[in-house]
PDB file of C-alpha atoms in Angstrom:
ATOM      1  CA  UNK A   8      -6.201   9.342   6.954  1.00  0.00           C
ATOM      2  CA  UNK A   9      -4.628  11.134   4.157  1.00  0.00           C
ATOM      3  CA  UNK A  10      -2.911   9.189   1.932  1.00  0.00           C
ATOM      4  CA  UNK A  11      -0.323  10.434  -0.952  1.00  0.00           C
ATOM      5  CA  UNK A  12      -1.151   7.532  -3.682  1.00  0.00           C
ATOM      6  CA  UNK A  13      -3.862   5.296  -3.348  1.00  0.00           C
ATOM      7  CA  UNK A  14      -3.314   2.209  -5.758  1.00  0.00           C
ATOM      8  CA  UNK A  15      -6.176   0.429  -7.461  1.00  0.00           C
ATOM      9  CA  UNK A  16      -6.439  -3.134  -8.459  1.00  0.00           C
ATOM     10  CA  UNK A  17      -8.937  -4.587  -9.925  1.00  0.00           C
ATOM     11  CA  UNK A  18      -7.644  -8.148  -8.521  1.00  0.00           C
ATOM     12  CA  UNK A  19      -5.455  -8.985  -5.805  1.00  0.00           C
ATOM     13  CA  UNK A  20      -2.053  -9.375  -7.601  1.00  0.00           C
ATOM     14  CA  UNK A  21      -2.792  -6.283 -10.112  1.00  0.00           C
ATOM     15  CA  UNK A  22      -1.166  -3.548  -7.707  1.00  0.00           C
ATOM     16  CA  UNK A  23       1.814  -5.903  -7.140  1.00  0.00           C
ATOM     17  CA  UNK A  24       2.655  -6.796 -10.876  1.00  0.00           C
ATOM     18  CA  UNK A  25       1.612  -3.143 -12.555  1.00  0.00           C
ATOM     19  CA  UNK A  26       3.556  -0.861  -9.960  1.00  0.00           C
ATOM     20  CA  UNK A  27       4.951  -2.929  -7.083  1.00  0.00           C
ATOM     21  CA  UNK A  28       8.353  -1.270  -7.849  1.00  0.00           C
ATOM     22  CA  UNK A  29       6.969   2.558  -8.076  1.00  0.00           C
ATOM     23  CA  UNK A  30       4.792   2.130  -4.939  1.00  0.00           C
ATOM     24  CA  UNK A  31       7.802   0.676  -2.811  1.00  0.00           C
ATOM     25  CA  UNK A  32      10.002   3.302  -4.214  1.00  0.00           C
ATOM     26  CA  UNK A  33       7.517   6.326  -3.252  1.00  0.00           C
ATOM     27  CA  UNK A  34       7.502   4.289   0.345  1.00  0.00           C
ATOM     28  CA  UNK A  35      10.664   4.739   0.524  1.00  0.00           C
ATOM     29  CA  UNK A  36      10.626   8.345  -0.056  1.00  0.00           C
ATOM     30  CA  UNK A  37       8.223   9.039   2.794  1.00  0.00           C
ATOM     31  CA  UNK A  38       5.234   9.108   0.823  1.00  0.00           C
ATOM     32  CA  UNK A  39       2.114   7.200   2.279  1.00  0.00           C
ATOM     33  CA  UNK A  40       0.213   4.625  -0.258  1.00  0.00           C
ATOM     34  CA  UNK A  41      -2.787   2.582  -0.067  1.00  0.00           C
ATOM     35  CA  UNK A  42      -3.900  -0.306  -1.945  1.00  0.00           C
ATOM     36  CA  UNK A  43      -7.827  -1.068  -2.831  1.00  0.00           C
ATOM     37  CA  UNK A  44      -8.767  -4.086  -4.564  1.00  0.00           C
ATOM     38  CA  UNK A  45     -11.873  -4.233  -6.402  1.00  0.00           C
ATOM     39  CA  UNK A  46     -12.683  -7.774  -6.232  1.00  0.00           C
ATOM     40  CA  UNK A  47     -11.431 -11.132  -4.312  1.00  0.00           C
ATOM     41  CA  UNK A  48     -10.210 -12.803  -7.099  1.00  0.00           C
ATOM     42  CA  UNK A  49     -12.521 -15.476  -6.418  1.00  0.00           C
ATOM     43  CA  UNK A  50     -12.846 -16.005 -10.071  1.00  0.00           C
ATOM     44  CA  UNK A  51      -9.291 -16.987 -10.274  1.00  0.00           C
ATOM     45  CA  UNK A  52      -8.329 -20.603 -11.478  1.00  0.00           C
ATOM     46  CA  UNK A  53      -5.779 -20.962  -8.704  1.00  0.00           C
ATOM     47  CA  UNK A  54      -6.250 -20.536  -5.169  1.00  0.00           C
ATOM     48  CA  UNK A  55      -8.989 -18.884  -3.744  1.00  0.00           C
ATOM     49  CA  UNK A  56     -10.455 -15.852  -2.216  1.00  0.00           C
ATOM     50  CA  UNK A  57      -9.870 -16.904   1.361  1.00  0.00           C
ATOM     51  CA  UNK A  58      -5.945 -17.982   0.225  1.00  0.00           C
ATOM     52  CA  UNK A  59      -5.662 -14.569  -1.774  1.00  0.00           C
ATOM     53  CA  UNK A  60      -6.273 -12.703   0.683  1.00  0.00           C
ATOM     54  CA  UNK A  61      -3.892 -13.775   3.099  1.00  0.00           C
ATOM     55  CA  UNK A  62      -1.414 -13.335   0.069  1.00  0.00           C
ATOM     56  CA  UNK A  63      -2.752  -9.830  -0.771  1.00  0.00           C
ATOM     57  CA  UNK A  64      -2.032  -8.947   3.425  1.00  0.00           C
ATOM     58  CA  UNK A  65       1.378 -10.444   2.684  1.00  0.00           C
ATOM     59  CA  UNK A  66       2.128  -8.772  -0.264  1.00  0.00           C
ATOM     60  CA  UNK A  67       1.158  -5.435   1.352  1.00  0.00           C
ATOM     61  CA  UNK A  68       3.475  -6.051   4.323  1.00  0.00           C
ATOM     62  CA  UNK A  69       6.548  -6.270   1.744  1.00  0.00           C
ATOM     63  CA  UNK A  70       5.649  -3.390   0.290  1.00  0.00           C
ATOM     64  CA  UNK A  71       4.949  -1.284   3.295  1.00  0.00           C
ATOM     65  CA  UNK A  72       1.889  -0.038   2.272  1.00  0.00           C
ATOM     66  CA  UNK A  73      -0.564   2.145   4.731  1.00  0.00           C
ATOM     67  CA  UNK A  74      -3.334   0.312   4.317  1.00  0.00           C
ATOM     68  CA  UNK A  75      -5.111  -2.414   1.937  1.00  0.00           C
ATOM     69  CA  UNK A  76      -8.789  -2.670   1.231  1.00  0.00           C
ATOM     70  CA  UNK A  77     -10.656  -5.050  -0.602  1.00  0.00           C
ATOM     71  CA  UNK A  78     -14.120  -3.200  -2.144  1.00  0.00           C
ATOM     72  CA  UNK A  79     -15.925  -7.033  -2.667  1.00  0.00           C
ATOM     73  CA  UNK A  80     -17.191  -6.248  -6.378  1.00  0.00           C
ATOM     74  CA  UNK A  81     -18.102  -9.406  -8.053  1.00  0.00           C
ATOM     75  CA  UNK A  82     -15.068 -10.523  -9.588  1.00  0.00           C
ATOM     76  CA  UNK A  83     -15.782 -11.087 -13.489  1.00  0.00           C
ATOM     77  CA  UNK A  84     -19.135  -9.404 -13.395  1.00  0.00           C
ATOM     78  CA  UNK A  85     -18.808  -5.789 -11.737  1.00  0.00           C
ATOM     79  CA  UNK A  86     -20.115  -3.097 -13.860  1.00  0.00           C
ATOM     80  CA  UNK A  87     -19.178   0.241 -14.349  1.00  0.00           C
ATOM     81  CA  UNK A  88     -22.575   1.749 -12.818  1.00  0.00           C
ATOM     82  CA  UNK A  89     -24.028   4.609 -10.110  1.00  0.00           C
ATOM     83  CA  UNK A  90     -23.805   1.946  -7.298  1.00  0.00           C
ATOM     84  CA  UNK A  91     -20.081   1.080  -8.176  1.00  0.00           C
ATOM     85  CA  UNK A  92     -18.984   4.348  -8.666  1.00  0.00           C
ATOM     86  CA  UNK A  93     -20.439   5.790  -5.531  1.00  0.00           C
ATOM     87  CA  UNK A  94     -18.833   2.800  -3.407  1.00  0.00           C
ATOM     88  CA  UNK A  95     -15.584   3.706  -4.850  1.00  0.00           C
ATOM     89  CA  UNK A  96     -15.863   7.409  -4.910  1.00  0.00           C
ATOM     90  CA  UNK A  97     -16.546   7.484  -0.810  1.00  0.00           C
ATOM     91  CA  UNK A  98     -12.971   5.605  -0.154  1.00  0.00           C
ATOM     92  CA  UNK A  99     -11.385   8.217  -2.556  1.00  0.00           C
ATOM     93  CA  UNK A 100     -12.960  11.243  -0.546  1.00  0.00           C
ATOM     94  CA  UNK A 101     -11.959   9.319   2.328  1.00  0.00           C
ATOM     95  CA  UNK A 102      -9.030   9.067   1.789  1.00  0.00           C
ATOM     96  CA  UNK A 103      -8.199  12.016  -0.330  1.00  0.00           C
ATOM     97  CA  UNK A 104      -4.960  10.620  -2.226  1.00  0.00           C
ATOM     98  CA  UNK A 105      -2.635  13.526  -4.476  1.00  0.00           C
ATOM     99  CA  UNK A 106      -2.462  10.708  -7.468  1.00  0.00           C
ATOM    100  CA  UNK A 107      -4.770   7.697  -7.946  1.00  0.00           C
ATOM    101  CA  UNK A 108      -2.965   4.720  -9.803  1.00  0.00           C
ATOM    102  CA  UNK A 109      -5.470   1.705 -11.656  1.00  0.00           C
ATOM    103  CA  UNK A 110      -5.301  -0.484 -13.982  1.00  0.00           C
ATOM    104  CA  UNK A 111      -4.591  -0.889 -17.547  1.00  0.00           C
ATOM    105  CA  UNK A 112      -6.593   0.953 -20.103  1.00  0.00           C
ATOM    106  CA  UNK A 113      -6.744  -2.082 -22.820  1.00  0.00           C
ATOM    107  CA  UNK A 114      -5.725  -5.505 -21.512  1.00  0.00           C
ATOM    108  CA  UNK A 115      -6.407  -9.555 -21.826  1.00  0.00           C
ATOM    109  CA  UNK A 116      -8.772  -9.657 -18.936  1.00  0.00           C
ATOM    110  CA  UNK A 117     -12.173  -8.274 -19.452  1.00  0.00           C
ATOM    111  CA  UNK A 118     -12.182  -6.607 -15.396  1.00  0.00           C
ATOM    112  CA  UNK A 119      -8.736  -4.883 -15.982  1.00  0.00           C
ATOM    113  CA  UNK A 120     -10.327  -2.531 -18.384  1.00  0.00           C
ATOM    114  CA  UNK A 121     -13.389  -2.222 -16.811  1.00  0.00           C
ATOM    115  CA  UNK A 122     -11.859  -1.507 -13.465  1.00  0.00           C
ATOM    116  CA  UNK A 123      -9.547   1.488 -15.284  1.00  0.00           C
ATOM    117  CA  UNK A 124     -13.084   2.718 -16.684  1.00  0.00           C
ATOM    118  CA  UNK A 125     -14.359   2.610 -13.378  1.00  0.00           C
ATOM    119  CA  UNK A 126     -11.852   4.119 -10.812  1.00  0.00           C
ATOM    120  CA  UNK A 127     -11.218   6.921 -13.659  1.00  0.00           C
ATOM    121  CA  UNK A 128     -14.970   7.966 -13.528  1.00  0.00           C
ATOM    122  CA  UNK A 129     -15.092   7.870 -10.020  1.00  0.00           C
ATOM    123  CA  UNK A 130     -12.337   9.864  -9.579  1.00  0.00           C
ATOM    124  CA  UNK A 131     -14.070  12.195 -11.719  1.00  0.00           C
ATOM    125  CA  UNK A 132     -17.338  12.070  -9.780  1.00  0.00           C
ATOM    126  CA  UNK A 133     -15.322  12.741  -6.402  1.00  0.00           C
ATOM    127  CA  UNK A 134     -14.870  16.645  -7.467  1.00  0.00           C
ATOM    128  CA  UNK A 135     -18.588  17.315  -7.942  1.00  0.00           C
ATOM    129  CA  UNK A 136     -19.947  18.976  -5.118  1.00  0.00           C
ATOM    130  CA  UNK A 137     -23.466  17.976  -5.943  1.00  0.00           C
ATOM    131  CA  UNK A 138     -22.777  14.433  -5.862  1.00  0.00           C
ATOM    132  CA  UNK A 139     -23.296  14.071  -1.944  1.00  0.00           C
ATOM    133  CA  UNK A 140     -21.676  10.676   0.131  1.00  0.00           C
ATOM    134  CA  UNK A 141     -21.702  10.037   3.473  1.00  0.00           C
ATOM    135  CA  UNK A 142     -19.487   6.864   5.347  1.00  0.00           C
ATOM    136  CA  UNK A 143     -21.249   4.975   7.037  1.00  0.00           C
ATOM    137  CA  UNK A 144     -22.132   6.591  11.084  1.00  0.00           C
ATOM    138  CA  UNK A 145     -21.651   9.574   9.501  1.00  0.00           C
ATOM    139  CA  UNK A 146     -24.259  11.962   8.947  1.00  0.00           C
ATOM    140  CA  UNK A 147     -21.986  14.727   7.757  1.00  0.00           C
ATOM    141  CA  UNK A 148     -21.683  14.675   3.985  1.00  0.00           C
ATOM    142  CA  UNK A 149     -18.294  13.953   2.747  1.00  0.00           C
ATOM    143  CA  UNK A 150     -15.966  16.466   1.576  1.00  0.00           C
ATOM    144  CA  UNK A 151     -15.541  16.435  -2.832  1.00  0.00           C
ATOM    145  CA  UNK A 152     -11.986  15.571  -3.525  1.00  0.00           C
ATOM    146  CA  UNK A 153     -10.452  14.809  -7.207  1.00  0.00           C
ATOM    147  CA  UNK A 154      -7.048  12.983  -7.688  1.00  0.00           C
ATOM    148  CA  UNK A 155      -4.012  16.036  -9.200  1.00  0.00           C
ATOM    149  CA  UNK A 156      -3.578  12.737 -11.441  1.00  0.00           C
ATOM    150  CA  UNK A 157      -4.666   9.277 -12.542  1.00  0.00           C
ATOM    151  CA  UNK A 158      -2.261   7.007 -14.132  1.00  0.00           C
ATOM    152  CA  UNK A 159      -2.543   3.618 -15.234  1.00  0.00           C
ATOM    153  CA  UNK A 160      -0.124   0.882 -14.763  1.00  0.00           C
ATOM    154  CA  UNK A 161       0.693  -1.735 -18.076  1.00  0.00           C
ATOM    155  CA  UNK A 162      -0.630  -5.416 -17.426  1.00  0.00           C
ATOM    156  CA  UNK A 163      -0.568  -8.246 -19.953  1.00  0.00           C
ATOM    157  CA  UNK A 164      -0.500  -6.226 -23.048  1.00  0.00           C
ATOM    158  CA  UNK A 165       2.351  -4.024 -23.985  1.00  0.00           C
ATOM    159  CA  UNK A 166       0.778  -0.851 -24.383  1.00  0.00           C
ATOM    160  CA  UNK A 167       3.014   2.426 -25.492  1.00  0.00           C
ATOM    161  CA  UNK A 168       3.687   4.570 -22.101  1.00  0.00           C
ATOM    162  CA  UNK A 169       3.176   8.096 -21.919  1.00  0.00           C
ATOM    163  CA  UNK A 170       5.510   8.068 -18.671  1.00  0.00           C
ATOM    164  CA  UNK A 171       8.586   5.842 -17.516  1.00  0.00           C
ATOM    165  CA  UNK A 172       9.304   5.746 -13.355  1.00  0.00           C
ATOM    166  CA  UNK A 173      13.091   4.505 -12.977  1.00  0.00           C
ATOM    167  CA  UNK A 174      12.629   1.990 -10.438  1.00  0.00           C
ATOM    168  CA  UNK A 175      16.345   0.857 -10.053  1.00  0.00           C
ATOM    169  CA  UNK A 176      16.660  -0.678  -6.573  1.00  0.00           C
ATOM    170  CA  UNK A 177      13.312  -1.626  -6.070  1.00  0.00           C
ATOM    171  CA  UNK A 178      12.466  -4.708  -8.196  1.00  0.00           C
ATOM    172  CA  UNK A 179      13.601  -7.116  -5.855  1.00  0.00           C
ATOM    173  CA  UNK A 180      10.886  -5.881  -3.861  1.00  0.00           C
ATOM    174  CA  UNK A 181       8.668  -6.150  -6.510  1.00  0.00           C
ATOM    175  CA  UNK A 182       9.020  -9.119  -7.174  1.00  0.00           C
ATOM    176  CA  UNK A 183       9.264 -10.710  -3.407  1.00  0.00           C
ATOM    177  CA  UNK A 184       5.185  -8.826  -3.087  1.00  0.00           C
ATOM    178  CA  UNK A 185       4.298 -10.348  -6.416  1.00  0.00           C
ATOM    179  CA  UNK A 186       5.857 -14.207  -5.588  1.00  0.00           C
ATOM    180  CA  UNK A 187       4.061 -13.533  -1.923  1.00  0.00           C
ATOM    181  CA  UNK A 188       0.603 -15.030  -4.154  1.00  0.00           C
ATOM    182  CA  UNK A 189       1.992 -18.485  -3.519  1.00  0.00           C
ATOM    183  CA  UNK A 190      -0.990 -20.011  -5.409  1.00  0.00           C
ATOM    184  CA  UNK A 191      -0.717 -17.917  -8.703  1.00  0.00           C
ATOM    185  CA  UNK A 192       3.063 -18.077 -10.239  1.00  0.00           C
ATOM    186  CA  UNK A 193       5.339 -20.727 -11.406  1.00  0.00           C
ATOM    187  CA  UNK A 194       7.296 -22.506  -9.119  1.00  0.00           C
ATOM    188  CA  UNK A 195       5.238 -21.359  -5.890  1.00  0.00           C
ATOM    189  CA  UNK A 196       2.394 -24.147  -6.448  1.00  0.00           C
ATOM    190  CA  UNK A 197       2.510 -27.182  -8.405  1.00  0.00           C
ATOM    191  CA  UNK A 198      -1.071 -28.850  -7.843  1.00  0.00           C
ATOM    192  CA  UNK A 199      -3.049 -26.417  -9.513  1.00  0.00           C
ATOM    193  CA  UNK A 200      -4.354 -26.208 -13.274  1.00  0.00           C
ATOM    194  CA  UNK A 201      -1.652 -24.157 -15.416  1.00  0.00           C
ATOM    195  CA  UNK A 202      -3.134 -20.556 -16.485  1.00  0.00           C
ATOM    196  CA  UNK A 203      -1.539 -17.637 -18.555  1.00  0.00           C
ATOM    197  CA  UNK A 204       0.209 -16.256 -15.518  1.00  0.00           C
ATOM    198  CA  UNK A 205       1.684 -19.374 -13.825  1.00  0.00           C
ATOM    199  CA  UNK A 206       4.244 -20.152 -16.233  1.00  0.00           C
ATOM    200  CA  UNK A 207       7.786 -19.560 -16.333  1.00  0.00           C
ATOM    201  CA  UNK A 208       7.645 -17.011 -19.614  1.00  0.00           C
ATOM    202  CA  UNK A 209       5.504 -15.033 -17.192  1.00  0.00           C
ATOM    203  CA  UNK A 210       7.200 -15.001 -14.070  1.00  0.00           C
ATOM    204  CA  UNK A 211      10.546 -14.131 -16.026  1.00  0.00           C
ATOM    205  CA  UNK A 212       8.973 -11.552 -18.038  1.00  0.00           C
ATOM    206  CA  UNK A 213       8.196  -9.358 -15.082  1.00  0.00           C
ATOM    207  CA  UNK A 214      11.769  -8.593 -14.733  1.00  0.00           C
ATOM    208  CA  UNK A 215      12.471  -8.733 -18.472  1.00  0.00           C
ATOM    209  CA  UNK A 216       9.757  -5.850 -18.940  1.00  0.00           C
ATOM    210  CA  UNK A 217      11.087  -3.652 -16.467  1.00  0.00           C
ATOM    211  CA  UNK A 218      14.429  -4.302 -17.983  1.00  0.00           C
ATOM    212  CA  UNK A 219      12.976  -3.420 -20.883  1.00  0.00           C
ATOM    213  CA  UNK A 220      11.451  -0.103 -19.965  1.00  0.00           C
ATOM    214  CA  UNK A 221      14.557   0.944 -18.330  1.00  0.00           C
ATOM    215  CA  UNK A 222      16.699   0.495 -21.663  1.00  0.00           C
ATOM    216  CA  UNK A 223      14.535   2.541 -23.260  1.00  0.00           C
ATOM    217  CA  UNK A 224      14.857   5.758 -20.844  1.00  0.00           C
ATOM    218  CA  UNK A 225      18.720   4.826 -19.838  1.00  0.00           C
ATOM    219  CA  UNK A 226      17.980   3.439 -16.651  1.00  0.00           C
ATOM    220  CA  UNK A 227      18.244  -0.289 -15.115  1.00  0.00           C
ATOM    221  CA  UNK A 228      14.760  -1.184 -14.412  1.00  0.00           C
ATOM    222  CA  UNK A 229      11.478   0.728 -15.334  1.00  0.00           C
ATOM    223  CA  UNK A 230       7.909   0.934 -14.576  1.00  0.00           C
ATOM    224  CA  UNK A 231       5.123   2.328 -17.543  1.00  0.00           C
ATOM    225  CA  UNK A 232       2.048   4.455 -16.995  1.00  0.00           C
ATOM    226  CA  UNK A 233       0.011   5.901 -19.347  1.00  0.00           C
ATOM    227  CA  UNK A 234      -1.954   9.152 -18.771  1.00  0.00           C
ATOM    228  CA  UNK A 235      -5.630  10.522 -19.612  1.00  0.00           C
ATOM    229  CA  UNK A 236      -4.800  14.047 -20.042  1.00  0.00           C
ATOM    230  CA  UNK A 237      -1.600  16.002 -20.364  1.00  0.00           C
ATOM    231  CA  UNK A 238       1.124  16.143 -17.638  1.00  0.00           C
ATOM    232  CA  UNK A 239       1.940  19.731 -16.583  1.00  0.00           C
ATOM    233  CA  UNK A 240       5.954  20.843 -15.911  1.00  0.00           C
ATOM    234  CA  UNK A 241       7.297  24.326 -15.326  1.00  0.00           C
ATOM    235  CA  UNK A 242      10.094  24.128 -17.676  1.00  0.00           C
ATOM    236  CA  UNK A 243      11.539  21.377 -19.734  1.00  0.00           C
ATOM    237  CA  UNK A 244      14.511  21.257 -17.993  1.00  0.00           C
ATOM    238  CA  UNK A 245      12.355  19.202 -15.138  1.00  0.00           C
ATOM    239  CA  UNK A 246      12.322  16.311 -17.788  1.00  0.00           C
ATOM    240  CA  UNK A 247      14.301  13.658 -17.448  1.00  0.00           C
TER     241      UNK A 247
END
């Protein structure tokens, strides 16, 4: 299955609060997206992996999503390695996506940068022909594939973005795929130890931020990305 975008977490949750908006607004358009998350979350003060997965298969319904995958890494101590990249590099030939979206480039949690790191090297490593992969049954080799584009979504910090998305009209859903983690937000589960993202500053700043964005471009909501190498237009008159 060919998929248009194929989103990259490197948590359950990351997808949802980085470009939960942009993904349901491409949905919308026709375009078909996947979701892979790296790890379980199993790390994760609240909840647990069982629990976030059930939330990460709800989340994914909201959205509409294709598909959602979850690549089992060890959350807190994957490394950026042959045996990673090759895992993650056979579900990118597989399924072939036009633009590849990950995580943060900088960020609080030590995985969110090493998951960018990680999915942007294997997207590399996808377009050699030399490096051979084969799924699983399969004894053909798979075909080499690179992403047109890799973008990374803007987690805890508030890094500059190289690109806005106007996502007006789509943060509601947003926001009902990112409050579908029950265990992890304020107000969704109150017998749990607090942590950075269950508090109220949080769960309000999600809209805040987009609001945020959006003033800045003269829209009403937006979504950041930054880039790794320059973005190619036929005339300037295609900029918004």
């Amino acid at each position: 299955m060919k998929l248009d975008i194929l989103a990259i977490g490197s948590h359950p949750d990351d997808v949802e609060l980085g470009c939960g908006a942009t993904i349901a607004k491409e949905i919308a358009k026709g375009k078909k997206v996947g979701i892979i998350d790296l790890t379980q979350g199993e790390l994760g003060t609240r909840g647990s992996a069982e629990i976030r997965h059930e939330e990460a298969t709800n989340a994914a319904k909201i959205l509409g999503v294709t598909l959602r995958e979850n690549m089992q890494f060890a959350d807190g101590f994957f490394v950026n390695d042959k045996e990673h990249q090759l895992a993650l590099l056979k579900m990118i030939r597989k399924y072939q996506p036009e633009i590849v979206i990950c995580n943060a480039v900088e960020d609080r949690h030590i995985d969110h940068a090493k998951g960018s790191k990680l999915v942007s090297d294997a997207c590399f490593l996808s377009g050699l022909i030399k490096v051979e992969t084969f799924l699983e049954g399969n004894d053909k080799p798979q075909a080499v594939w690179r992403p047109k584009q890799v973008y990374h979504y803007i987690q805890w910090k508030n890094l500059k973005p190289d690109v806005v998305v106007d996502v007006t009209g789509f943060i509601d859903t947003k926001l009902k795929a990112v409050f579908a983690y029950k265990t992890q937000f304020h107000g969704t589960s109150n017998n749990e130890p607090e942590t950075p993202i269950s508090s109220k500053n949080f769960a309000d700043s999600i809209s805040y931020r987009a609001r945020d964005l959006g003033r800045l471009v003269g829209v009403e909501y937006g979504e950041g990305f930054t880039v790794e190498r320059y973005l190619a237009v036929d005339s300037l008159f295609n900029l918004k």
